[in-house]
PDB file of C-alpha atoms in Angstrom:
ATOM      1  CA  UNK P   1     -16.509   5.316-124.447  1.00 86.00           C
ATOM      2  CA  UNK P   2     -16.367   8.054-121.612  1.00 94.00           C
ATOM      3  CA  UNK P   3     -13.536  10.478-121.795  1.00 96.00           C
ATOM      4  CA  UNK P   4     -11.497  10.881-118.149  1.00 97.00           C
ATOM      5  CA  UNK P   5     -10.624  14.609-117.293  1.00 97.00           C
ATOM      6  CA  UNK P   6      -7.748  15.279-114.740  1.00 97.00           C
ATOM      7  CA  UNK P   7      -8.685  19.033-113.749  1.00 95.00           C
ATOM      8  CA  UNK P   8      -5.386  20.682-111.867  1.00 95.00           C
ATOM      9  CA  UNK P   9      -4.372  23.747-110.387  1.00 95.00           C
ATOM     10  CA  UNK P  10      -0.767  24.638-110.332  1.00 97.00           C
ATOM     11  CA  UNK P  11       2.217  26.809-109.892  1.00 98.00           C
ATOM     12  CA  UNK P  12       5.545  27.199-112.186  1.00 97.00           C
ATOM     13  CA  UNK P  13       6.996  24.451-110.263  1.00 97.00           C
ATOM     14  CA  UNK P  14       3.815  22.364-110.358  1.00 97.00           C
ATOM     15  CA  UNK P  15       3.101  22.405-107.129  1.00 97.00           C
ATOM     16  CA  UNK P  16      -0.929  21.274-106.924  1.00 96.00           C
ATOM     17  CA  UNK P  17      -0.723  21.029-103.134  1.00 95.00           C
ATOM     18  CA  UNK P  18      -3.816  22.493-100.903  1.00 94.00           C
ATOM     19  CA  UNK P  19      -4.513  25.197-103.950  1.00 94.00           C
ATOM     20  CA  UNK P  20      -7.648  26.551-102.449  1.00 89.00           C
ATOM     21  CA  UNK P  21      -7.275  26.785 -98.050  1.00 89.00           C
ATOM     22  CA  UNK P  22      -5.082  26.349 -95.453  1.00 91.00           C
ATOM     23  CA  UNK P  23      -7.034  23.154 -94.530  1.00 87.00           C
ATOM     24  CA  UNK P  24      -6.767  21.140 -97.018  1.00 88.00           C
ATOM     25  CA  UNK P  25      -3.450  19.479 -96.846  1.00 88.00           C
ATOM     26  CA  UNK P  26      -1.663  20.997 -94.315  1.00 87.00           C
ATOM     27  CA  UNK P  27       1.103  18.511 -93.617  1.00 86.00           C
ATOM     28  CA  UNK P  28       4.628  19.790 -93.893  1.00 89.00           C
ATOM     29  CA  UNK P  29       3.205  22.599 -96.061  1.00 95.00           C
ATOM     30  CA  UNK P  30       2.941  26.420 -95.119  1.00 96.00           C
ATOM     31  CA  UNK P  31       1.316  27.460 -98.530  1.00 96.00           C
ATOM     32  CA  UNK P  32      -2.394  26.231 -98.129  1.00 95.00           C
ATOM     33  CA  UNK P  33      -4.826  28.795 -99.976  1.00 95.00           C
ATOM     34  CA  UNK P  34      -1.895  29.745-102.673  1.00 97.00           C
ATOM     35  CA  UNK P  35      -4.214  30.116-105.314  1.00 95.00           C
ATOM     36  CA  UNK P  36      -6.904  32.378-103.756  1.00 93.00           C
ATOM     37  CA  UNK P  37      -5.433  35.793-104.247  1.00 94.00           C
ATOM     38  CA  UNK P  38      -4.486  35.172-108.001  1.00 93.00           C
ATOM     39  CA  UNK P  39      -7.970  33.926-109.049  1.00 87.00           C
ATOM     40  CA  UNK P  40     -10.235  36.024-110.955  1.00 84.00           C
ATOM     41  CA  UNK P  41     -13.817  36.444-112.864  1.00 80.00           C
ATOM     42  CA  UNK P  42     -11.681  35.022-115.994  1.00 79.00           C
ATOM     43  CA  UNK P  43     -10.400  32.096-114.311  1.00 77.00           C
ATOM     44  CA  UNK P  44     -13.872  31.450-112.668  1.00 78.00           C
ATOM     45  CA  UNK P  45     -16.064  31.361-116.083  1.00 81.00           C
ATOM     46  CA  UNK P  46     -13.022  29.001-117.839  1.00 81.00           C
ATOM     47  CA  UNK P  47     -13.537  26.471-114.400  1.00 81.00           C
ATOM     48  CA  UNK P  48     -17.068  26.759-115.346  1.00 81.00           C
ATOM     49  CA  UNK P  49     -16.751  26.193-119.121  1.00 82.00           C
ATOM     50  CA  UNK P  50     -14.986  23.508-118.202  1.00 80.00           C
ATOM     51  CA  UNK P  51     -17.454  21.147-116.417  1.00 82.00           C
ATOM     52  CA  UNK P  52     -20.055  21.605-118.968  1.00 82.00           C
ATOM     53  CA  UNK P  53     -20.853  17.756-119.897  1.00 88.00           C
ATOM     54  CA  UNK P  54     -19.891  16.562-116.239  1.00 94.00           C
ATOM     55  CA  UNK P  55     -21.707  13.813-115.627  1.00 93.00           C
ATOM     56  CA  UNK P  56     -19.882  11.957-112.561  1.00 97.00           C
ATOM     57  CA  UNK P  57     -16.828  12.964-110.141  1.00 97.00           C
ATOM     58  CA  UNK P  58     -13.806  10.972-109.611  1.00 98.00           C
ATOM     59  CA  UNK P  59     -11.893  11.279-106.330  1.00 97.00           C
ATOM     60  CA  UNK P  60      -9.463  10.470-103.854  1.00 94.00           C
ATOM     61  CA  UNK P  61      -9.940  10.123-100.411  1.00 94.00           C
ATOM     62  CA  UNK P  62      -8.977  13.700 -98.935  1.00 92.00           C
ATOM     63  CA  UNK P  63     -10.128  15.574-102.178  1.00 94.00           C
ATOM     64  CA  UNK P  64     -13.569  13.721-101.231  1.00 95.00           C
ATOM     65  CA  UNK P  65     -13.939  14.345 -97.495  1.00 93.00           C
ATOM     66  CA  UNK P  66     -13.277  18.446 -98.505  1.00 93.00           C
ATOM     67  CA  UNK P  67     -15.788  18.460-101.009  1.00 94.00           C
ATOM     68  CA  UNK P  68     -18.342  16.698 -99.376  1.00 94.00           C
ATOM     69  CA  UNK P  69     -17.884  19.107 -96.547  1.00 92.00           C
ATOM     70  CA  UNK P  70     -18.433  22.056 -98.260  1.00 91.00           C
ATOM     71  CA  UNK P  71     -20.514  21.419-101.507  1.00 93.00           C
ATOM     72  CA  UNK P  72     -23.397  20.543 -99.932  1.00 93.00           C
ATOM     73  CA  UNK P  73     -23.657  23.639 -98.464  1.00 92.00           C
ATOM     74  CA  UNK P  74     -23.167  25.954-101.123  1.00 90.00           C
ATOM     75  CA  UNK P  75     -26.456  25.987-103.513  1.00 89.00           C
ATOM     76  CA  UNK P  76     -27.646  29.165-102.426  1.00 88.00           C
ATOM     77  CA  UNK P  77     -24.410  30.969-102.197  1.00 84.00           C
ATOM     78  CA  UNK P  78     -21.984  32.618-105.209  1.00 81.00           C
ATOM     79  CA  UNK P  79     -21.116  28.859-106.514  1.00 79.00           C
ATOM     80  CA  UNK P  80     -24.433  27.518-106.494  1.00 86.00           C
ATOM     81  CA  UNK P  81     -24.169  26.603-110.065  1.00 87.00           C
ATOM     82  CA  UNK P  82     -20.894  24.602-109.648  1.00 90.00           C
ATOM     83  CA  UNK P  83     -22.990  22.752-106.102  1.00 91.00           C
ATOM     84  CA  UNK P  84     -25.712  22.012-107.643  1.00 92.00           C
ATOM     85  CA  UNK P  85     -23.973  20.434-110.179  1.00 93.00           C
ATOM     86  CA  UNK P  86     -21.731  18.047-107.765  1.00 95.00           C
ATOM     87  CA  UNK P  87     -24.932  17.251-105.653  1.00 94.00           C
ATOM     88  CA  UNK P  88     -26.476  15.876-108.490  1.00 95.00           C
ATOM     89  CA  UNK P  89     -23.856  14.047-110.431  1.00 96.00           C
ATOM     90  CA  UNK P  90     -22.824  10.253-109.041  1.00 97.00           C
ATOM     91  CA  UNK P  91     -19.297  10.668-106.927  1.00 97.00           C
ATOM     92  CA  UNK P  92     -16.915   7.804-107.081  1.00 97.00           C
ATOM     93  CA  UNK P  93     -14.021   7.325-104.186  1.00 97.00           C
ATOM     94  CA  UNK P  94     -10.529   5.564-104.421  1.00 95.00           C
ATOM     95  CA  UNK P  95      -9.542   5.196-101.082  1.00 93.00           C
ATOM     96  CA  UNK P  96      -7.885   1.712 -99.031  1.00 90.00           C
ATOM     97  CA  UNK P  97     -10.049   2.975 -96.043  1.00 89.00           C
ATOM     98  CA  UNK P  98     -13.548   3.246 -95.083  1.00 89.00           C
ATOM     99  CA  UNK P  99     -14.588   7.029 -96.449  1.00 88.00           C
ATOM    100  CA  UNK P 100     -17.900   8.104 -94.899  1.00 90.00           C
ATOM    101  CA  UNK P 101     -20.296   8.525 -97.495  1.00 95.00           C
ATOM    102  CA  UNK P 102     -22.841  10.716 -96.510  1.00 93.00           C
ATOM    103  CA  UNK P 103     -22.678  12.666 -99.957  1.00 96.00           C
ATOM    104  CA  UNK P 104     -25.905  11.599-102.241  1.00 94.00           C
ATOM    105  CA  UNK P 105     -25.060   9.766-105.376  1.00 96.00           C
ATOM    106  CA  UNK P 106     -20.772   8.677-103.793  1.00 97.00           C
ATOM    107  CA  UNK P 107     -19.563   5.152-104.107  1.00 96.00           C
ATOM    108  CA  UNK P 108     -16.725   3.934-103.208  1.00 96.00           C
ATOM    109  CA  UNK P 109     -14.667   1.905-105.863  1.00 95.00           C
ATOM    110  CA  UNK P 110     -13.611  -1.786-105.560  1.00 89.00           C
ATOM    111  CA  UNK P 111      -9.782  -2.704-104.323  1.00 90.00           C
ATOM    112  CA  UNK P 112      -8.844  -3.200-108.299  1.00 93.00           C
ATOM    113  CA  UNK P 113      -8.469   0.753-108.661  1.00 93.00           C
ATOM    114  CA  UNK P 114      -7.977   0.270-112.361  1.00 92.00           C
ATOM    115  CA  UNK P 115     -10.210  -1.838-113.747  1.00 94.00           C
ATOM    116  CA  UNK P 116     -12.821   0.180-111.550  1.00 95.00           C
ATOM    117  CA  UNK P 117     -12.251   3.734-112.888  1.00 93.00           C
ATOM    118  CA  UNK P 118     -11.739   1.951-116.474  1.00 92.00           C
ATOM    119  CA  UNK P 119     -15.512   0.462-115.839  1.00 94.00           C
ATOM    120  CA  UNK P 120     -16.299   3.685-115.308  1.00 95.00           C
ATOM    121  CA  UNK P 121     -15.790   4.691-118.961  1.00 94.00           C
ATOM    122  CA  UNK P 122     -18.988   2.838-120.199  1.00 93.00           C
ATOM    123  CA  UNK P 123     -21.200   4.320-117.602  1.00 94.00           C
ATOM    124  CA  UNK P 124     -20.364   8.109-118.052  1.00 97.00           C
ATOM    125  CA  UNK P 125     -19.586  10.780-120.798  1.00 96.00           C
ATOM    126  CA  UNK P 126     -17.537  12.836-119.039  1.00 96.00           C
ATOM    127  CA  UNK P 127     -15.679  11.707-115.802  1.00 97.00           C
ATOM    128  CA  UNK P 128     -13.736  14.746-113.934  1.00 97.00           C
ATOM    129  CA  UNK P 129     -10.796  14.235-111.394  1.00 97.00           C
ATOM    130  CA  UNK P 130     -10.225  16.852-109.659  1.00 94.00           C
ATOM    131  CA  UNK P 131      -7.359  17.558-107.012  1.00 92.00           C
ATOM    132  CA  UNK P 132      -6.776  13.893-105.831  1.00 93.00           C
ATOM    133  CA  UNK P 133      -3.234  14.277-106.461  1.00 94.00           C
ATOM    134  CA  UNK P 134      -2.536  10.390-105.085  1.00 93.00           C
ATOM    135  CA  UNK P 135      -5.133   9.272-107.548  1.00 95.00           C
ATOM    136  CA  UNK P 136      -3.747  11.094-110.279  1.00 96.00           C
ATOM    137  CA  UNK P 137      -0.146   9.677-109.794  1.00 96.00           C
ATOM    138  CA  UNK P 138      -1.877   6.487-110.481  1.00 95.00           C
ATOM    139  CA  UNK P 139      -4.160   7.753-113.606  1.00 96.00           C
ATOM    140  CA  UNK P 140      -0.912   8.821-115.325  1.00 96.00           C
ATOM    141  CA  UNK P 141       1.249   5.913-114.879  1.00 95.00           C
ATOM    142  CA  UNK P 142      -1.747   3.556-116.138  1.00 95.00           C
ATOM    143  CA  UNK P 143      -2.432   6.471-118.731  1.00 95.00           C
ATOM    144  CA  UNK P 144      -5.897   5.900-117.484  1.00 95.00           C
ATOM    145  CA  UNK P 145      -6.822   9.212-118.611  1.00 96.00           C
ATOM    146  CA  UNK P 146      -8.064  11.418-121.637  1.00 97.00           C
ATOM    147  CA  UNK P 147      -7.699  14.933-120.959  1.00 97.00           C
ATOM    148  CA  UNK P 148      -5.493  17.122-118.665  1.00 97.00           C
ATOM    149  CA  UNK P 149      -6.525  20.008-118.241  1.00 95.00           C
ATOM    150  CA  UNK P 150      -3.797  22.152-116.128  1.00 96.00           C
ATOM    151  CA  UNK P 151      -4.007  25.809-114.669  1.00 95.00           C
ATOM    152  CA  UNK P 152      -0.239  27.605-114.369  1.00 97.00           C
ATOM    153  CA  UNK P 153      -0.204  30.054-111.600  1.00 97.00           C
ATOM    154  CA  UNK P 154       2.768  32.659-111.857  1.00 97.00           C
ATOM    155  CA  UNK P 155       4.340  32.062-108.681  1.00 97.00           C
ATOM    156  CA  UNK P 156       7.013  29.526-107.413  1.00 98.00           C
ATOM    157  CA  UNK P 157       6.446  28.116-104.054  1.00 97.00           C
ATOM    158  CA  UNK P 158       9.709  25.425-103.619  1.00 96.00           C
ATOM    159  CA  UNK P 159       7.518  22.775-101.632  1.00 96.00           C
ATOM    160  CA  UNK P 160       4.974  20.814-101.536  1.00 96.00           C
ATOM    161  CA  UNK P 161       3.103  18.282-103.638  1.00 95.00           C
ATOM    162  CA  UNK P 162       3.572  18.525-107.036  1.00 95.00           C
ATOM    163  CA  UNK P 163       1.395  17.358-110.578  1.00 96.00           C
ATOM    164  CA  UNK P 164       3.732  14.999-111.911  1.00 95.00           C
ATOM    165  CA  UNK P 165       5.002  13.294-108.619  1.00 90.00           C
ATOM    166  CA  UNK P 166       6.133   9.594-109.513  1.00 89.00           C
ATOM    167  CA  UNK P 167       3.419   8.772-111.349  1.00 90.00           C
ATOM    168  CA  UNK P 168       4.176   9.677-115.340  1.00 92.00           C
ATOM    169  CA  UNK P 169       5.448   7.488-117.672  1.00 95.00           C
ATOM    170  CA  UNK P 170       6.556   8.513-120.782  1.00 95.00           C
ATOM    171  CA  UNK P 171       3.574   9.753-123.291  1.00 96.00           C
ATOM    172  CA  UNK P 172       2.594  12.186-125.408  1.00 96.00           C
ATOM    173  CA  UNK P 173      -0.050  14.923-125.458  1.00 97.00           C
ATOM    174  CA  UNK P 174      -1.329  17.185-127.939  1.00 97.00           C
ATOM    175  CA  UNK P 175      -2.971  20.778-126.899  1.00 98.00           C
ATOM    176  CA  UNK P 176      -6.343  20.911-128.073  1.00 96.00           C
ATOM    177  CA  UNK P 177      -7.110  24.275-127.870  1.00 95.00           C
ATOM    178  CA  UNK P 178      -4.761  27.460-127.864  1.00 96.00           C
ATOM    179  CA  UNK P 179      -4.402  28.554-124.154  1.00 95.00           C
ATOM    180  CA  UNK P 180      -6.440  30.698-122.141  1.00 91.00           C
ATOM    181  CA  UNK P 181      -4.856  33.422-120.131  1.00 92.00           C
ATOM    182  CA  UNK P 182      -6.527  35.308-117.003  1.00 90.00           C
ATOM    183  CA  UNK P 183      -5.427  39.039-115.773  1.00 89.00           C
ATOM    184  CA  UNK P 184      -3.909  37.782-113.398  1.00 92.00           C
ATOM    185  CA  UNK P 185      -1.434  35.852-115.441  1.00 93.00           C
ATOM    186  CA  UNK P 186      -2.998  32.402-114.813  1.00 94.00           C
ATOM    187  CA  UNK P 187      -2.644  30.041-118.357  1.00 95.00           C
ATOM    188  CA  UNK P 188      -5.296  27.231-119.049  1.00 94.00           C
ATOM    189  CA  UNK P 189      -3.534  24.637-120.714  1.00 96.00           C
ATOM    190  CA  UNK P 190      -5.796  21.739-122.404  1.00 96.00           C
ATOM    191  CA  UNK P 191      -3.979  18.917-123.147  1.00 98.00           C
ATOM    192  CA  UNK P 192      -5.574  15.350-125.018  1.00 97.00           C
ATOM    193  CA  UNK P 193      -3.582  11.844-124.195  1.00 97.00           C
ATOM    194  CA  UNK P 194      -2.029  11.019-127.799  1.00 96.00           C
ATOM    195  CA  UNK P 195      -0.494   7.425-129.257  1.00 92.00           C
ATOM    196  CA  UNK P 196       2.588   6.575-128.660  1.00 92.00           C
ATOM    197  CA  UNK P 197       5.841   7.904-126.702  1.00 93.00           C
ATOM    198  CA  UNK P 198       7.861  10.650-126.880  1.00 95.00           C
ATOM    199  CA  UNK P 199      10.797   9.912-129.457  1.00 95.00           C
ATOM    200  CA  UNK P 200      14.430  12.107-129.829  1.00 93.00           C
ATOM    201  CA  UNK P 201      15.806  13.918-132.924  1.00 92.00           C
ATOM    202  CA  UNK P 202      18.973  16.031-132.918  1.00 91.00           C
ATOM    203  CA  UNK P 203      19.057  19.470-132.785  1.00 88.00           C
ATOM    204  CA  UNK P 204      22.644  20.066-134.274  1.00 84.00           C
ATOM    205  CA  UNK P 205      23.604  22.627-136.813  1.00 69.00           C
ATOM    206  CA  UNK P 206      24.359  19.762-139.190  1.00 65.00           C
ATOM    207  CA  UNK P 207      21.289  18.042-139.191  1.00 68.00           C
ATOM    208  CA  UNK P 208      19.347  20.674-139.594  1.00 67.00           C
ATOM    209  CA  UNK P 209      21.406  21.747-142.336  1.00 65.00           C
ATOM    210  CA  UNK P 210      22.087  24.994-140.989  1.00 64.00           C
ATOM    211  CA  UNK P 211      25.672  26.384-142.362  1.00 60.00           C
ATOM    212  CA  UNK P 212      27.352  29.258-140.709  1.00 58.00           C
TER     213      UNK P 212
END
């Protein structure tokens, strides 16, 4: 069975709005291209490390249409690793609408979002999600995913859209590896879905038997 990687940047607040231009999601939001100034060589070889395995894209509707704007574009330029590797790979869309799918390799999935992307799973390894913040909402209340894999930026922007935005339930995850830091104060946090849900304990003096 394929593993499902939800790839995220974020600030402290969790805001994953528009992280890399001012065009991305503009609506109501004045913070477009946030992460830009705090990304570094660091940051860029851990993205990298990252999608090693890829082997098909998962995305929503708006994530898509930026993408397949710009990737195509890119091979001979500073990311033409990272292009050449989303040209090649199969691209699959959630979106209600009609997405233009001029990208080689995109589909778009069926109306039964869940069962589609769970389909998915038998046809590929490793299946990355990346942005789609509306499609993510849904991954993590279906815990339809495997691996979350979350950048921390150190700045707090107040607004906008933000990781866990209606769609968690209650779960638990286990970090898989310790975290990665950049010099620009960036942390890579890799998270793996685990069994179960969270449970409660007390943290009292007296049943931790802790005398004063």
């Amino acid at each position: 069975m394929g593993t499902i990687h939800i790839d995220l940047f974020a600030t402290l607040d969790l805001v994953a709005q528009a992280p890399g231009g001012p065009e991305e999601d503009p609506e109501g939001f004045p913070y477009g291209g946030w992460q830009a100034p705090l990304f570094d060589e660091t940051g860029g070889q851990q993205v990298e490390q990252g999608m090693r395995g890829m082997d098909a894209l998962l995305l929503g509707r708006r994530t898509y249409d930026i993408f397949a704007g710009y990737w195509p574009h890119q091979v001979d330029g500073v990311d033409g690793g990272i292009a050449t590797l989303f040209n090649s790979i199969p691209k699959y869309v959630a979106s209600r609408g009609n997405p233009d799918l001029d990208w080689a390799g995109s589909t778009q999935l069926g109306p039964d979002l869940v069962s589609a992307v769970a389909a998915l799973r038998d046809r590929h390894e490793h299946i990355h999600v990346i942005g789609s913040l509306n499609l993510v909402q849904t991954l993590l209340h279906e815990r339809l995913f495997d691996r979350l894999n979350l950048w921390i930026f150190p700045i707090l922007l107040g607004v906008g859209k933000k990781v866990f935005d209606g769609g968690a339930v209650p779960s638990n995850l286990t970090l898989l590896e310790p975290p990665a830091t950049s010099g620009k104060g960036a942390v890579l946090l890799r998270y793996g879905l685990a069994g179960g849900t969270p449970t409660t304990g007390d943290m009292s003096q007296e049943n931790r038997g802790v005398t004063g």
